[in-house]
Amino acid sequence: MTSVDPRRMANAIRFLSMDAIERAGEGHPGTPLGAADITTALFTRHLKYDAADPLWFDRDRFVQSNGHGSMLLYSLLNLTGYRKISLDEIKRFRVLGSHCAGHPEHDLAAGIEVTTGLLGQGIANAAGMALAEAFLNSWFGPGIVDHRTYALVGDGCLHEGVGQEVISLAGHLGLGKLTFLWDDNRITDDGAIDLALSDDMAARFRASNWHVQTVDGHDPEAISTAIEAAKADPRPSMIACTTVIGRGIPRVEGQRAAHGGRIFKEDTNAARKTLEWPHEPFEFPDDILSAWRAAGRRSAAEHEAWRGRVAALDPEKRAVFDRVREGRLPEGWDATLLEYQRNAAESRHADHGYKISGDIVDLLAKAIPELISGAPDLEGATLHKRSLSAFTAADKGGRYVHYGVREHVMGSMLNGMAAHGGVLPVGVTYLVFSDYNRAPMRMSALMGLPVKYVFSHDSIGIGTNGPTHQPVEFLASFRAMPNMLVLRPADAVEAAECWRIAIEHKTGPCALMFSRQPLESARTDGVGENRSSKGAYVLAEAEGGPRRVTILATGSEVSVALKARKTLQADGVPTAVVSMPCWELFEQQDEAYRRQVIDRGTVRVAVEAAVRQGWERYVGEDGGFVGMSGFGASGSVPDLYEHYGITAAKVVDEVRARL
Amino acid sequence: MTSVDPRRMANAIRFLSMDAIERAGEGHPGTPLGAADITTALFTRHLKYDAADPLWFDRDRFVQSNGHGSMLLYSLLNLTGYRKISLDEIKRFRVLGSHCAGHPEHDLAAGIEVTTGLLGQGIANAAGMALAEAFLNSWFGPGIVDHRTYALVGDGCLHEGVGQEVISLAGHLGLGKLTFLWDDNRITDDGAIDLALSDDMAARFRASNWHVQTVDGHDPEAISTAIEAAKADPRPSMIACTTVIGRGIPRVEGQRAAHGGRIFKEDTNAARKTLEWPHEPFEFPDDILSAWRAAGRRSAAEHEAWRGRVAALDPEKRAVFDRVREGRLPEGWDATLLEYQRNAAESRHADHGYKISGDIVDLLAKAIPELISGAPDLEGATLHKRSLSAFTAADKGGRYVHYGVREHVMGSMLNGMAAHGGVLPVGVTYLVFSDYNRAPMRMSALMGLPVKYVFSHDSIGIGTNGPTHQPVEFLASFRAMPNMLVLRPADAVEAAECWRIAIEHKTGPCALMFSRQPLESARTDGVGENRSSKGAYVLAEAEGGPRRVTILATGSEVSVALKARKTLQADGVPTAVVSMPCWELFEQQDEAYRRQVIDRGTVRVAVEAAVRQGWERYVGEDGGFVGMSGFGASGSVPDLYEHYGITAAKVVDEVRARL
């Protein structure tokens, strides 16, 4: 607590933000000016954080979901003393290389929990953080993990479907430490909110079991009292803070122009007069700056006490706690995986792709107690729950989340869990449904978060459910996404290898693709080198002479390639089959390896039950491709493969036409 | 009306469905058995339709949004007498080539309004249909267009974010002729609904201004009375019909197993006993069949009267009505477009890409009175409203929809509008936000609906808003989507050409990509041949000798290519620039043309401010590519192009390395 008038402290945010925006020539002034009082109340009286140690694991999480108003967050971080968000950086707002980018970009050391800007994502991330906290609290106890998650929410976040999914699911799961501070300014980019919204938003939240309050968003006492009440209530809380967008600049106050419009020197001058702020840009009176800096260390004692409690933990428990918060895997986590892989190789194990993945994830879940799984209303169809119990409002120690039929919020919550740390999030659904959570997948990739996306039913091989449920363009579309590792294993052995790659991959998300139909055994070598880790490798070398043909394949089509090879070899054509579970990893290999695996001097044909796009990179302009050229159809799997010509005979034809 | 017991009529649906599902060996029995009574009440007493003329323009629309229960729809269509859904087809349920696919597939002549199966899409399609009806009703009057839209809704449709967006927006827009019949069976694939839902759904709908009723979903009188009340209320209506999933098969009734589980001969036998249905599979007693057939013609007199009213229309108005319902463009629609194109060529018009598109759409909107536009909360940033007035609850003659910050429902409503017919739907947003409406875009492509998607801010050229808002993988991801025409014009002339292609394209959707930054003039030839219609063409041929170099480019990078060409030509290297606004159309050209435009014997380099994937098809394995290899960053546009090396100098380097 401080004796400085909180309204003056809020004005420090306003001027730092508006001066930076004016200097940059653009940057959404509406939110920092409108929500300055809300966040001042939060950061000076409630938020548990320590600007001197942004990585403090038990800090409260704060997400600015309306990321376009990023100068608000930068102002808060600068004033409270986060080192990476210096005044110099703020002066370089929106300049290439600055920490103060157009939208906040995930950088825990800077105090930026997640990248926001795609509306609705941030509040869903916050729900994921609250879930991770609740789970770890249940595991390690309240002395060790016990923090709240706050999100500043704009109108757009609540319009978006993903935001609506959050409301329903967070209410259902009873995420009581989650608080939304809604910047209710009745203005969006188009203008007055009632152009596109008539909802009674309080009633909407109440229908999903939220605690709802309405306050004057410019009254620090009222906001603070509401936050207290939110803390005291066991439900998630929504505080509707009535605000005036762009507050402080007379020309734009309460106007559409405040949302994203440009402001000028005259505007900041007028604001200085209105708000009685005689200070130069980027300068602050000592009392205000001291008060902000003190706020940045307001939880220092609490932090210290927490350190003491962690140090006093039972050593074994402490080791586990340290391990999970540092994101290290448990020793020997892969023992059962290796055993599975060895057995699969020896027994020539064949099974449905999704079931193979389910078997593996069950082993991993047993070995990795921080693994949290879930498949939106597809538990039975994807088999990734198994021995896990459900995470519920009553039992927050569960590790399987029943998301309902809500893929989008799953993806966004996985990002929140990964950004929070301490858990290893896995999300499962059918591959076509990834169109519903593509946006958060892109955000995982952009933030470099190690989320494991598992997709079953990965081709026309799903059969009779038909083209709505048959992905054909999805492999290409995810291979196009930067920093997304797309893994499509051919059999149980490769599945084990790919899962190992995924679990050990820390710098971004993975998308693991599994068939609905059975995967035949392709690999009989046991647990030596992880051959999938090179992205592509020679599964079966040509025999009886120098290689004349290279057939490339992934996933369920590797068995098609092997059959084609058999025919060609029988005809005396030395043919190799290259299994290519991960293009991205293959691209990281040196040229010598790549040229050896995919010999350009040979006839090259690729086979994959998907569209051709991208395969020219590996088969060349004149290479062959056996796959799909349009959407699929409803029919039995054998009928479909025959109808679309994804057969060994067709592969052989394509090869022969080029010999 | 009929004297046959409606419960027996509903049982005809149950047995037709369960016998077909048992025969097929799979197929989601829960919905047809659970919702048979609801749809019997609707189809025998309320729905305005004529099985003898499925294309009757003023029919009520019925969408089964829970498409997995497709046998319900097929049973209804068969029993009421839709010719394409014969018993033979039903016996081939889920067999390749049958009209009775796993999920219903858009086929107006068969009585299937839209393809459903991705949950939430169908109810949003229905909202789009209701919007189209309201607009045409306001235009042509209630005697000519005056029908209702009903959707059968499963739990999943209401979980999904898009479904929640529908509730908010339909309530806001006052789509009073829209009625949802919610099959409230408290069971989803995972099991009991309360695994993942605690919402008070009635309160949720009321919060968005819906008329809400709750009835026993197995009581035909109660359902019928509720539908009457829905018709009488000016708000959109939700009727929560409490049902028992799988009703009629004792083993699965009310159980999770009914949702998608397999049923067997013993089950259908048991149902025959329980429901006192002694008839053989696919056989019906005469009274029931007659009653159903009569229901199929229940609106025949109304249909005839409507024909009379249309025939009696003022001839000029009638011509317009016939034109719009047949989807023909008005005569001379392109006059102002051609003028724009001519002027643009002559004046070397340069402007921001999105503004060019906004200018063109304004011309088109004036020339095509059925064009409906809208950009989710980006009216000011995309400039596609202009002279259009808003479609609102009070004025349903408006042609610009303020969707709020809800991209997903926009996409799905555009599909509903296109499937309804009579309007030409255009949807606008930033390219990155397409991740929010990718699922409906895929559905447009799958259904072959002529929706025009306009995307502005199509590359890192958006600048300081940073990587969240900078598409890099989106061009590739949409080029991978079958039946999606991706158009990325280089300047105002190509923009006019591409818009002409889009407007005239009837067999699927288009995605038009426009830059935020200015597009320089590239074309000075006027309004002769539509050069963009071949997908790619030689914009500037090599000079001073046979072509040695081909530079390929699209959109804003065509000007980069032209600058590189200038340098190379000045150095005596005969260099051509190929502009490639649409890969899909280029693929449709004959090989001679393709080889002439992209001469394989030349050094080939492509430049596009996006990822490389797919370009190997045109530049070959050893060709050059200048573009992005990862996500972008926040910075000024010149800084970004320089930082990522998307410059004429880099193109020249790539060429020289290969000369």
PDB file of C-alpha atoms in Angstrom, chain A residues 1-4 6 9 40-41 43-46 221 224 228 290-292 294-295 297-299:
ATOM      1  CA  MET A   1       0.000   0.000   0.000  1.00  0.00           C
ATOM      2  CA  THR A   2       1.048   3.496  -0.727  1.00  0.00           C
ATOM      3  CA  SER A   3      -0.140   6.941   0.198  1.00  0.00           C
ATOM      4  CA  VAL A   4       0.122   8.278  -3.329  1.00  0.00           C
ATOM      5  CA  PRO A   6      -4.017   5.943  -7.112  1.00  0.00           C
ATOM      6  CA  MET A   9      -0.507   6.518 -10.406  1.00  0.00           C
ATOM      7  CA  THR A  40      -3.500   0.240 -11.031  1.00  0.00           C
ATOM      8  CA  ALA A  41      -5.834  -1.181  -8.407  1.00  0.00           C
ATOM      9  CA  PHE A  43      -0.997  -4.114  -9.495  1.00  0.00           C
ATOM     10  CA  THR A  44      -0.743  -1.907  -6.406  1.00  0.00           C
ATOM     11  CA  ARG A  45      -3.062  -3.753  -4.039  1.00  0.00           C
ATOM     12  CA  HIS A  46      -3.773  -7.330  -5.120  1.00  0.00           C
ATOM     13  CA  GLU A 221     -11.716   1.729  -4.194  1.00  0.00           C
ATOM     14  CA  SER A 224     -10.316  -3.041  -5.155  1.00  0.00           C
ATOM     15  CA  GLU A 228     -11.510  -8.739  -2.691  1.00  0.00           C
ATOM     16  CA  SER A 290       8.656   5.372  -6.038  1.00  0.00           C
ATOM     17  CA  ALA A 291       5.142   4.235  -5.366  1.00  0.00           C
ATOM     18  CA  TRP A 292       5.126   2.200  -8.576  1.00  0.00           C
ATOM     19  CA  ALA A 294       7.320  -0.189  -4.358  1.00  0.00           C
ATOM     20  CA  ALA A 295       4.274  -1.843  -5.875  1.00  0.00           C
ATOM     21  CA  ARG A 297       8.152  -5.339  -4.836  1.00  0.00           C
ATOM     22  CA  ARG A 298       4.928  -5.454  -2.822  1.00  0.00           C
ATOM     23  CA  SER A 299       5.085  -9.252  -2.565  1.00  0.00           C
TER      24      SER A 299
END
